[in-house]
Amino acid sequence: VEIPHIPVIKDETIEFFKDLKDGYVIDCTTGFGGHSEAILESNPNIKLICNDRDEEALAFSKKRLEPFKDRVEFTYGAFSTVFDRVADKNIVGVLADIGVSSLQLDKLDRGFSFNSQTLDMRMDTNQQLTAKDVVNGYSINELETIFKEYGEIREYKKIARIICDDRKNKKFETSIELASLIEKHFKKAKIHPATLAFQAIRIEVNKELDELSILLNSVKNSNMKDGIVAIITFHSLEDKIVKNTFRDWTKSCICPQEVMRCECGDNHDIGKNLTKKPIIASKEEVNQNPRSRSAKLRVFAIKR
Ligand SMILES: C[S@@+](CC[C@H](N)C(=O)[O-])C[C@H]1O[C@@H](n2cnc3c(N)ncnc32)[C@H](O)[C@@H]1O
């Protein structure tokens, strides 16, 4: 069987999990099981909870990880709620390799690509909100906000306006229509002018930044005492969230700045940041798999 996704920064990632003694690692974003399989192979003491919100991916990984079935459990759903599904298990590791899988990107009927006949972009196809709802239903102000915040598009007002003008005549039905409208109004640049707009819509449809913040918060509030948290991100907005969160987790004193003497107990740090700088893919890896180009891995060791 052909595996539709190549795991990124895999060797570097599993290195951090190899010394765990026993217990469960949650793979929040199992996808096609590349990282999961590598952890299971390199660490025979560890059990895995394999989570994803894409049923197609989970079904694939169930087959792929069949040889390890005694050590694997599968859960379906958003990772913002994954801790609700692991009950009282002894969690010693959390891995999230966020963003879209190659299959989601490449399979036209998922609606992530410029050539799609649909306008969908849901990672979880049971979810209500689709890209079509966003593009046809959001107000001009809402569109401006997502293009500005999630696309970091300089001309966010213009792009929201051309969409709103165009949909007055006829609603958008396909990604092709949206991409070609944007193309018509923006000069050709190094990247396709619709790239950032699609990114913004995708982040909105899948609530990607909220998902990440909630996941990190649930790790902090979990009963993990000792363990590894590894997060791989694909764009700067996400990396910033991970970086700042890990920094906060190392702060012992959380008193507001104006306080003269510490009143918080000075015991709020929950462990150690293991990656002062993010780990990125090697040149060889980027050559073999260009999608690894923007990946960043940050790792935190919880100890409390
Ligand atoms: C980059 S792929 C993971 C690939 C995987 N590590 C592998 O080796 O095959 C990202 C996966 O995360 C899932 N995903 C992204 N955000 C999610 C979320 N908030 N909750 C659950 N799954 C999510 C996607 O459905 C996708 O399958």
XYZ file of N, CA, C and O in Angstrom, residues 6 33 51 77 92-93 141 167 215 288:
40
model
N 4.312 11.663 4.175
C 5.654 11.399 4.722
C 5.788 12.157 6.041
O 5.598 13.379 6.072
N -0.001 7.634 10.431
C 0.668 6.758 11.369
C 2.173 6.740 11.304
O 2.807 5.885 11.929
N -4.963 9.510 18.036
C -6.118 10.375 17.837
C -6.031 11.087 16.487
O -4.933 11.402 16.013
N -11.561 12.518 17.067
C -12.079 13.812 17.497
C -10.993 14.868 17.503
O -9.815 14.589 17.237
N 2.384 9.872 29.581
C 3.773 10.290 29.758
C 4.308 11.057 28.551
O 5.450 11.498 28.550
N 3.472 11.191 27.526
C 3.926 11.921 26.345
C 2.761 12.415 25.508
O 1.693 11.809 25.501
N -16.466 42.373 7.235
C -15.577 42.597 8.383
C -14.965 41.299 8.894
O -13.787 41.252 9.243
N -19.613 37.671 -4.924
C -20.652 36.734 -4.479
C -22.053 37.337 -4.561
O -23.039 36.622 -4.406
N -5.378 22.748 23.389
C -4.595 21.537 23.651
C -3.498 21.815 24.677
O -3.329 21.085 25.654
N 14.122 15.870 -0.047
C 13.274 14.711 -0.309
C 11.798 15.024 -0.172
O 10.958 14.444 -0.851
